[in-house]
Short mmCIF file of C-alpha atoms in Angstrom, two decimals:
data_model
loop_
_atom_site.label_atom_id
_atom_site.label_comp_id
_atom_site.label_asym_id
_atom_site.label_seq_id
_atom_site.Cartn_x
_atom_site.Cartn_y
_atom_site.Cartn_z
CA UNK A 1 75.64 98.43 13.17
CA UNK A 2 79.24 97.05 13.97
CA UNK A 3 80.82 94.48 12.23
CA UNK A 4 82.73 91.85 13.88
CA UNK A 5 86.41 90.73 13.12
CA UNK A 6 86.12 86.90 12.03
CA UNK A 7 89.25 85.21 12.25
CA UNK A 8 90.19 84.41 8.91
CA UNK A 9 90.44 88.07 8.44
CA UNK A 10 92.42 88.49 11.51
CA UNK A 11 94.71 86.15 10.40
CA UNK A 12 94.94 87.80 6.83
CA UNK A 13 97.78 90.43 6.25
CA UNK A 14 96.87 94.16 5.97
CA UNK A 15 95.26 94.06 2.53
CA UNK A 16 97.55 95.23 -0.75
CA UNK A 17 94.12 97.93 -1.93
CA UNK A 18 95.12 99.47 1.97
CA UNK A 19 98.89 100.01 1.30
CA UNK A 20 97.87 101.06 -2.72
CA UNK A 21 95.13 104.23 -1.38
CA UNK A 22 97.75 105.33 1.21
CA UNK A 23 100.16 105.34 -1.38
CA UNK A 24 97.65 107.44 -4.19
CA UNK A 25 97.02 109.55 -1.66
CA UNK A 26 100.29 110.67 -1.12
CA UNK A 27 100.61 110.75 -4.89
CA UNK A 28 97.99 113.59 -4.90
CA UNK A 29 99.14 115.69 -2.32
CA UNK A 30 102.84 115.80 -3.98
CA UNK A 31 101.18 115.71 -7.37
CA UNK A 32 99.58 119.37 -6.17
CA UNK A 33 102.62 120.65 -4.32
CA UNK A 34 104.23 120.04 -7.70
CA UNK A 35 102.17 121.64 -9.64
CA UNK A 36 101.90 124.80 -7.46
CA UNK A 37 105.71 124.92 -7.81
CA UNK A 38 105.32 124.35 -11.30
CA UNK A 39 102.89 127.43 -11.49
CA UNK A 40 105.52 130.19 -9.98
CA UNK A 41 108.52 128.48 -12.26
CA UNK A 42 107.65 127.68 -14.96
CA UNK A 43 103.79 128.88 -15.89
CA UNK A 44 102.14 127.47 -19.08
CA UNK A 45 101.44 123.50 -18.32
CA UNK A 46 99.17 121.12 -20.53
CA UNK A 47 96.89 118.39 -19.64
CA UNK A 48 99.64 115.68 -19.57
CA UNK A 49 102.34 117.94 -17.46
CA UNK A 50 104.36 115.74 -14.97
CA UNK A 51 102.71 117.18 -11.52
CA UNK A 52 99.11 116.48 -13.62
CA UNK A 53 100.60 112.52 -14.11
CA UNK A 54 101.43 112.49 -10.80
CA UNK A 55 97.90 113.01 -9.45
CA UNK A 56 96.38 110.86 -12.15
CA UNK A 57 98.51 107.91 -11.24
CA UNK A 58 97.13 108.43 -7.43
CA UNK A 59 93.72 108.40 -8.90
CA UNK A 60 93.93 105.14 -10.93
CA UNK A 61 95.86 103.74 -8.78
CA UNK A 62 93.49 104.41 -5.84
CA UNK A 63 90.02 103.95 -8.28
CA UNK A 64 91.61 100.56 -9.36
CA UNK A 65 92.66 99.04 -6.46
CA UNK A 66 89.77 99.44 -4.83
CA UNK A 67 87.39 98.86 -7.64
CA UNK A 68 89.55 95.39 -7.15
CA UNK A 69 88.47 94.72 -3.96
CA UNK A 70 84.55 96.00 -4.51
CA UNK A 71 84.44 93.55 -7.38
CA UNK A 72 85.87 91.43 -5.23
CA UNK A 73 83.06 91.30 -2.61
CA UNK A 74 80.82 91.34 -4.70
CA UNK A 75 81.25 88.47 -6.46
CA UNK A 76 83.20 86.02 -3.95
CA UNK A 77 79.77 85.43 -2.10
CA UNK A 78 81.94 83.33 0.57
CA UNK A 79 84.75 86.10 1.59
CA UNK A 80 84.46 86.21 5.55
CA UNK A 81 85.23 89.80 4.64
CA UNK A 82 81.59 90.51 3.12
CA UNK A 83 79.96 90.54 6.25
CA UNK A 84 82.00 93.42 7.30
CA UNK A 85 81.50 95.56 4.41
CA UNK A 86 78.50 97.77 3.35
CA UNK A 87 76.32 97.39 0.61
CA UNK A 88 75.09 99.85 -2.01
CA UNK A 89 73.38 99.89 -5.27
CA UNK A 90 71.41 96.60 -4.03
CA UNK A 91 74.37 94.80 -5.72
CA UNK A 92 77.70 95.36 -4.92
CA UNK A 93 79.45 95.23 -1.39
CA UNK A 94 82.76 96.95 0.00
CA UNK A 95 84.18 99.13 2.46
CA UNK A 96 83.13 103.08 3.24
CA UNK A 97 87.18 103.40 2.46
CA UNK A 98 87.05 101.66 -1.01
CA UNK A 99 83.57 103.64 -2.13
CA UNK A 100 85.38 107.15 -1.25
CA UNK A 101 88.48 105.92 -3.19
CA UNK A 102 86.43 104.63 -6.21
CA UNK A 103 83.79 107.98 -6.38
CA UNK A 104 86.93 110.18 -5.44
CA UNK A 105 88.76 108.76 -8.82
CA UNK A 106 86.12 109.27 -10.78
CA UNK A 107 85.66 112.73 -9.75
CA UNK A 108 89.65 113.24 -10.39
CA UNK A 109 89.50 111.81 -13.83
CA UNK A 110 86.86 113.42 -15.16
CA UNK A 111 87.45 117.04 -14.01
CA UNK A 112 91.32 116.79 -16.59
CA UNK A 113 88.83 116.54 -19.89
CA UNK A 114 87.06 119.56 -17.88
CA UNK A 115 89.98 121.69 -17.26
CA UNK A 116 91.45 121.33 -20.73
CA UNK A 117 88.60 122.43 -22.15
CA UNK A 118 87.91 125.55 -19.63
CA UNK A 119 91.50 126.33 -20.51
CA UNK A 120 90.75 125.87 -24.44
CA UNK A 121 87.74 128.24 -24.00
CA UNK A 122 88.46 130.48 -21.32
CA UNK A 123 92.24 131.07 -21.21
CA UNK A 124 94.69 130.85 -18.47
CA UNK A 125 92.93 130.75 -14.90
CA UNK A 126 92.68 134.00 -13.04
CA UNK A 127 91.87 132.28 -9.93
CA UNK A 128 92.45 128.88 -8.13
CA UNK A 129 88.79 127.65 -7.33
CA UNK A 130 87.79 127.50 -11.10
CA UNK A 131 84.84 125.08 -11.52
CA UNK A 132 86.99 122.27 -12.83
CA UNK A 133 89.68 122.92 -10.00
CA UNK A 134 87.15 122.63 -7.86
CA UNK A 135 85.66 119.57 -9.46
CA UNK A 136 89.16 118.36 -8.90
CA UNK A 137 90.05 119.18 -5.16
CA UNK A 138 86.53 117.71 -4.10
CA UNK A 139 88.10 114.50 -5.79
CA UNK A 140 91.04 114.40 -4.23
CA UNK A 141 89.65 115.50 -0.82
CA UNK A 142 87.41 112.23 -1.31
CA UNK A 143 89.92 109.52 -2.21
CA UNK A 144 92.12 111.01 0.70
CA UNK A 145 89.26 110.47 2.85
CA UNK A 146 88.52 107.29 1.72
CA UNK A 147 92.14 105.75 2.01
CA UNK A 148 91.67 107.13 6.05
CA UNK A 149 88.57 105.98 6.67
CA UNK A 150 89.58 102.46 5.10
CA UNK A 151 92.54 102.20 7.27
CA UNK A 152 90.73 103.48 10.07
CA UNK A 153 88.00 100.99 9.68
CA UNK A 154 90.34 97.89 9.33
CA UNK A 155 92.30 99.47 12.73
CA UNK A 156 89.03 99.92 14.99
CA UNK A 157 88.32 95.88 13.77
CA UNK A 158 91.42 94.45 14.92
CA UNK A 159 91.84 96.95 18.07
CA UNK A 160 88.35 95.49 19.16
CA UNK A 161 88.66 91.88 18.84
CA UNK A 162 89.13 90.29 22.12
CA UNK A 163 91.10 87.48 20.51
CA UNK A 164 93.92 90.08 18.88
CA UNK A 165 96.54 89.53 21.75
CA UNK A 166 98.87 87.61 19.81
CA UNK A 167 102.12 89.32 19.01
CA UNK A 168 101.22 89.05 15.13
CA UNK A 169 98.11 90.73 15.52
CA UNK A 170 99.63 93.70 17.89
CA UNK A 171 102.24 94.18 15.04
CA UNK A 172 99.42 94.25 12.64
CA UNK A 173 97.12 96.83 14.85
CA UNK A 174 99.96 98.96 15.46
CA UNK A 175 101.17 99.33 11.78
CA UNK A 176 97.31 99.96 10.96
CA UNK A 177 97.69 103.24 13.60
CA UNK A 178 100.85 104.60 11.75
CA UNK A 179 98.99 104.16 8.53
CA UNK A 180 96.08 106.06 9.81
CA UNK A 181 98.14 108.42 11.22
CA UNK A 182 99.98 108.87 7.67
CA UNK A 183 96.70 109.21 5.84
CA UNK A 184 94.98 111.72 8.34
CA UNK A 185 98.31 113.89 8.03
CA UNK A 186 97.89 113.58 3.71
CA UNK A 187 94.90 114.91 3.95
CA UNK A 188 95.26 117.54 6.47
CA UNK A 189 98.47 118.77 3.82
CA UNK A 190 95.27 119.30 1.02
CA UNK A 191 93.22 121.35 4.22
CA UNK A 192 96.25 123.68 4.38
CA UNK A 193 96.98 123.91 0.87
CA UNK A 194 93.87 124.61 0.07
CA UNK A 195 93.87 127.53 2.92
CA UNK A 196 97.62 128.32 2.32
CA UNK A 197 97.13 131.36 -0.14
CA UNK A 198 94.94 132.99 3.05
CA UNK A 199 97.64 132.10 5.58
CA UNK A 200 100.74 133.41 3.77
CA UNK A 201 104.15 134.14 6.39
CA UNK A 202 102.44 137.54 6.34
CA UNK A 203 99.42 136.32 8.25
CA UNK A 204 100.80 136.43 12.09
CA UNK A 205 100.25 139.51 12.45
CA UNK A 206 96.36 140.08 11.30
CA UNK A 207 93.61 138.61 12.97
CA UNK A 208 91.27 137.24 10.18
CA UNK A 209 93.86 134.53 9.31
CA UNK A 210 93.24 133.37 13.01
CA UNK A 211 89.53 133.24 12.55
CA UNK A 212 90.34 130.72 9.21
CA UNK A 213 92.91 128.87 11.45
CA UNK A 214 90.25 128.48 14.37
CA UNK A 215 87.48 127.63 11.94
CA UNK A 216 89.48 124.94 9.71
CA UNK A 217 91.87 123.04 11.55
CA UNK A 218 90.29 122.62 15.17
CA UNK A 219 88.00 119.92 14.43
CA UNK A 220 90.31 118.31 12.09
CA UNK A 221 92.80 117.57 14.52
CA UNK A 222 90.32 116.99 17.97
CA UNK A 223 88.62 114.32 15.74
CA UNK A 224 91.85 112.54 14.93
CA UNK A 225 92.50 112.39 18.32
CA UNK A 226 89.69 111.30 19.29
CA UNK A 227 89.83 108.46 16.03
CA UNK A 228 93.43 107.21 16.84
CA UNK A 229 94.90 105.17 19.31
CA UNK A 230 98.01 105.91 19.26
CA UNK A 231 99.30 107.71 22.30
CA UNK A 232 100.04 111.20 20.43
CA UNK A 233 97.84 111.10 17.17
CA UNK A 234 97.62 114.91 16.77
CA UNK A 235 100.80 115.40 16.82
CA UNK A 236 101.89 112.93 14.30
CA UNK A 237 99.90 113.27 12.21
CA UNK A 238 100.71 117.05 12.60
CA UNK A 239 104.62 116.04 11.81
CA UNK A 240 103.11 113.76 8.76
CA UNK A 241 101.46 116.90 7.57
CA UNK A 242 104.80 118.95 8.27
CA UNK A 243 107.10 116.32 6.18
CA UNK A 244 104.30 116.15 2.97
CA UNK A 245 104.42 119.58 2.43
CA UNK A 246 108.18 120.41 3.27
CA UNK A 247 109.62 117.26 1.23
CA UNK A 248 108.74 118.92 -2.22
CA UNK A 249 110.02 122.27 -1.08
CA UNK A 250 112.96 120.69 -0.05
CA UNK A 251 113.88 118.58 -3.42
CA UNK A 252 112.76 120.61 -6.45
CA UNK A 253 114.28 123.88 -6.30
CA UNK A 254 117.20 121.95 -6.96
CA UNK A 255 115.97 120.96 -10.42
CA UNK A 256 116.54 123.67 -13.29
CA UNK A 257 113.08 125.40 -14.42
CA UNK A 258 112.29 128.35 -17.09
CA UNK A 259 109.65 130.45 -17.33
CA UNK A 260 107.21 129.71 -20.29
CA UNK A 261 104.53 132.68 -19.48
CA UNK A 262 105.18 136.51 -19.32
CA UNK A 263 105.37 138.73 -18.03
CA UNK A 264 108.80 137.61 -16.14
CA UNK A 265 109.46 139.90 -13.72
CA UNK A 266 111.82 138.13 -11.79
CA UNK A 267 114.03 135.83 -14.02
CA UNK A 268 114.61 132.62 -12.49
CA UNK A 269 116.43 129.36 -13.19
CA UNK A 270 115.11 126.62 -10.56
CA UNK A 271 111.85 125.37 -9.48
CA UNK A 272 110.84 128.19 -6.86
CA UNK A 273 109.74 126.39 -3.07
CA UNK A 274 105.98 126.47 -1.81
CA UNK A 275 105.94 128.29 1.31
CA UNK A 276 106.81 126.69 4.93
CA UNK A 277 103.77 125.57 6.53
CA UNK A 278 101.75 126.14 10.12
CA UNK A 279 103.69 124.68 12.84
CA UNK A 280 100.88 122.71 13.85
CA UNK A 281 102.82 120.33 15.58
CA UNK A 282 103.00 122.32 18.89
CA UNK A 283 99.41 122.90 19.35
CA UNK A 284 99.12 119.81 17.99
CA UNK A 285 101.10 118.44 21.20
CA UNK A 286 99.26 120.49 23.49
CA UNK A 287 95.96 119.18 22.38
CA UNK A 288 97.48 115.73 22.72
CA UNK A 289 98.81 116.05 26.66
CA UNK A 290 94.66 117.74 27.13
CA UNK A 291 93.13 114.74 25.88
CA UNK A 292 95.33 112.45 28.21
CA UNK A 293 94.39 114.52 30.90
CA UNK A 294 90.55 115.63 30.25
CA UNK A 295 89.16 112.93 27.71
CA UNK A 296 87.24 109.76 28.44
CA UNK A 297 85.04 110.99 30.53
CA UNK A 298 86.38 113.27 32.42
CA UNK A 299 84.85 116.69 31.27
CA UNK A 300 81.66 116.32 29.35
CA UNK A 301 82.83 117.42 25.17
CA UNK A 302 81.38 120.74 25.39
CA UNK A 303 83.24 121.74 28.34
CA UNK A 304 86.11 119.96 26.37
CA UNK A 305 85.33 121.48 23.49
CA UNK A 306 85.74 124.93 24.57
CA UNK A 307 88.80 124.38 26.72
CA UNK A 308 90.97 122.58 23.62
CA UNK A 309 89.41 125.09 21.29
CA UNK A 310 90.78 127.90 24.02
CA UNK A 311 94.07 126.79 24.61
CA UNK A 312 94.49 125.80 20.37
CA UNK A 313 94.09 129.19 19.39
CA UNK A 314 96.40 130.58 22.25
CA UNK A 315 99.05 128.42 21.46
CA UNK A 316 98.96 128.50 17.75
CA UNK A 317 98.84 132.95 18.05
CA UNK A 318 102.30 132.64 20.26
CA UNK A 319 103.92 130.86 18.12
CA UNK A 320 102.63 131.91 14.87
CA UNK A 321 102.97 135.46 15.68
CA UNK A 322 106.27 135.12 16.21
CA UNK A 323 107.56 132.29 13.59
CA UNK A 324 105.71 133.88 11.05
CA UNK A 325 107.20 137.26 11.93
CA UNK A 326 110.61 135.18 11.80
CA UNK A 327 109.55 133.68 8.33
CA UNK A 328 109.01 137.42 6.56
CA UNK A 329 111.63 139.31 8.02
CA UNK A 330 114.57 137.92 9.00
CA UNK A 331 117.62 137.10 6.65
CA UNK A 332 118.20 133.45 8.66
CA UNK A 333 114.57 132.36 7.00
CA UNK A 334 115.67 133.41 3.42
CA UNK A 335 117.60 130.03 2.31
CA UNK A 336 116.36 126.70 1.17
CA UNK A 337 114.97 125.50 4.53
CA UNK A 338 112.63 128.18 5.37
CA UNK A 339 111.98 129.12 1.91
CA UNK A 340 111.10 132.78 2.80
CA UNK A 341 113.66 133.86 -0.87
CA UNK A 342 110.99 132.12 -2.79
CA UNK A 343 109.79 134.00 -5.41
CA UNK A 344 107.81 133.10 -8.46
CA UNK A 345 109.10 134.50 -12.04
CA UNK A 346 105.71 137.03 -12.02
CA UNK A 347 107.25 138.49 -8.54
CA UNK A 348 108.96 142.25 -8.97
CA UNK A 349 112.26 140.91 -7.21
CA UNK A 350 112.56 145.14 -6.53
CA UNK A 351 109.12 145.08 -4.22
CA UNK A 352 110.20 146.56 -0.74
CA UNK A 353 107.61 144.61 1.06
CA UNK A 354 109.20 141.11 0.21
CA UNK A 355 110.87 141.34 3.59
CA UNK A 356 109.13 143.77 5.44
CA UNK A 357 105.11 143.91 6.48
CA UNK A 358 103.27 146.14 4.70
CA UNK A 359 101.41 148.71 6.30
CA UNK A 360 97.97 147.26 4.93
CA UNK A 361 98.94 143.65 7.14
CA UNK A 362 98.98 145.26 10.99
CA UNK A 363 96.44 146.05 12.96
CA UNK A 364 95.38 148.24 15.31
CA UNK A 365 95.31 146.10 18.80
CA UNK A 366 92.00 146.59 19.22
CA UNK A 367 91.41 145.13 16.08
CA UNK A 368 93.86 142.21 16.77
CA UNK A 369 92.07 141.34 19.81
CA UNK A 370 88.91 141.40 18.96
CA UNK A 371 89.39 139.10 15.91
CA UNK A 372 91.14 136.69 18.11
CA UNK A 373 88.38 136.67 20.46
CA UNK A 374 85.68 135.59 17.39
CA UNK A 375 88.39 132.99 16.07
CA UNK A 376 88.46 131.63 19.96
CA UNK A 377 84.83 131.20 19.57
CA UNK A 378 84.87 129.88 16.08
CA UNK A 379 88.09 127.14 17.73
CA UNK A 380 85.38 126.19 20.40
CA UNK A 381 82.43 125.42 18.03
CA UNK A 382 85.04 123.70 15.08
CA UNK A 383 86.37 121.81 18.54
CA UNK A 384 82.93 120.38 19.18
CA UNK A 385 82.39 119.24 15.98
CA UNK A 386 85.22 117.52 15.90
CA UNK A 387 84.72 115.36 18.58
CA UNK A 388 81.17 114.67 17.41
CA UNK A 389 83.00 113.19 13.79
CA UNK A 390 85.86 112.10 15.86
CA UNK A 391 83.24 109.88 17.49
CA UNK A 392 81.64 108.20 14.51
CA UNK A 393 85.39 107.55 13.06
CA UNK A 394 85.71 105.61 16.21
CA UNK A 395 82.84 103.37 15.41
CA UNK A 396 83.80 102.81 11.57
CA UNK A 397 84.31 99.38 11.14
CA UNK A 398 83.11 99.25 7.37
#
């Protein structure tokens, strides 16, 4: 059931709990990028390490604000706002955005008491997707959500009231897009970090990283398009995505950093950078100019589906096979923008596959092509489901 825009809430400013999830979510995603940086430079961290206060302060900060404005609801029995929100536990009443945020905060919080003591008991991780790291990305995964849904939800309100055609409310609507925009590209940074280990520089040239590219980030990006109304979401909020993860990469390996953890095969003195991320943004663009051209009716979302599914994985092979190639090999991609010298302290400097693929990462062409014919297939179904969520994110208005 859809909510109507009433006024007063029309003529309210973008609330402060909006700007405050936005702005935790960001604190997460750098929070992480930090503390993968902090893992190849320096090693041994504790419970209360700087990139771990980083993502705490986007928890609270996202779990209290919008606690705030639950509360709110709740108990203000006369905000015009309640009859737009959703109610749950019979008692209390707020947005789909500000349940994520609060259930994704908890989840956050509670997995640090949960780490410390798998660390206490277990030792140093040999793996990323521990149970309490997992506990942990599922938490951040949700308060990112949450902070796009709720900005999403106040945008599709104001975009659909007939009486928004002042120039105050346009302003309003058009900030709400950029925000939504912002958030979608946060959490599409997590999506890739959480793949980035599988789709090293090394991946352009074998076909199974394809297959995790055509599975993951199809929908992701068809359903933001679909969500957003600005005139190139996907490829904004591919840039957004771009800028998260380079920023960090960028800054801290000017900062001084010393291994704590042996062995240290490769003696460093500064933060070492994360590696350069998918250049999204040119698919990204191309699936932008196919929506102008084939959306809204135009081809039924099947047909859609498996042409923008097509064309995604054909675009991101040229220029992945090629950048990525470009990224492991050549001596202009081993400085501080492209990142390719980055090495963490447990890294035998002396390796001769550093710059160089490894025998083990080609394959045959066969091979190659048959792999990108099951991740074309895998594009077309992840396509399809995007536009089905894309859809329902068009219709939040909770």
């Amino acid at each position: 059931m859809q909510a109507t825009l009433s006024p007063p809430v029309l003529r309210t400013k973008i609330p402060t709990y909006i700007y405050a999830v936005v702005f935790s979510s960001l604190c997460i995603v750098w929070g992480l990028l930090w503390d993968i940086m902090w893992h190849m430079s320096i090693g041994r961290d504790g419970l209360f390490a700087p990139p771990h206060l980083l993502m705490y302060v986007g928890a609270v900060v996202a779990g209290a604000f919008s606690g705030f404005k639950i509360l709110q609801l709740t108990f203000a029995k006369r905000n015009p706002e309640r009859t737009s929100s959703v109610r749950f536990w019979g008692i209390f009443y707020g947005s789909l955005g500000a349940m994520y945020c609060v259930w994704g905060a908890l989840t956050m919080l509670t997995s640090a008491p949960f780490d410390d003591w798998w660390h206490n008991t277990y030792g140093l991780d040999v793996q990323i997707l521990t149970p309490p790291h997992t506990v942990l990305l599922i938490g951040m995964m949700t308060v990112q959500f949450g902070a796009m849904i709720g900005v999403l939800a106040l945008q599709n309100r104001v975009t659909s009231d007939l009486s928004a055609d002042s120039a105050w409310a346009k302003k309003q609507a058009q900030r709400l897009k950029i925000m939504f925009t912002i958030a979608a590209g946060l959490l599409l940074s997590i999506l890739y970090t959480m793949l980035a280990e599988k789709l090293g520089q090394w991946a352009s040239h074998h076909s199974s990283s394809y297959i995790t590219i055509g599975i993951a980030f199809p929908f992701y990006l068809l359903a933001v398009g679909r969500a957003s109304s600005l005139r190139y979401p996907i490829t904004l909020t591919a840039a957004a995505y771009m800028l998260t993860m380079l920023i960090p990469s960028w800054i801290l390996p000017f900062f001084p950093a010393t291994p704590r953890l042996g062995p240290v095969l490769n003696p460093i003195t500064h933060y070492q950078a994360f590696m350069f991320p998918l250049l999204l943004v040119i698919p990204g663009f191309v699936l932008d100019k196919l929506l102008h051209r084939f959306d809204g009716g135009k081809l039924n979302d099947w047909l859609l589906a498996a042409l923008t599914g097509t064309v995604f994985m054909l675009v991101i092979t040229g220029v992945q096979w090629y950048f990525g190639e470009f990224l492991h090999t050549s001596p202009y991609a081993q400085n501080g923008f492209f990142f390719s010298d980055s090495m963490s302290y447990g890294e035998d400097p002396t390796w001769p596959y550093h710059h160089q693929f490894h025998p083990h990462w080609l394959q045959s062409t066969p091979d190659f092509l048959k792999g990108i014919g099951i991740a074309i297939l895998c594009a077309i179904v992840s396509a399809r489901i995007g536009l089905l969520w894309g859809n329902w994110m068009k219709r939040v208005q909770r």
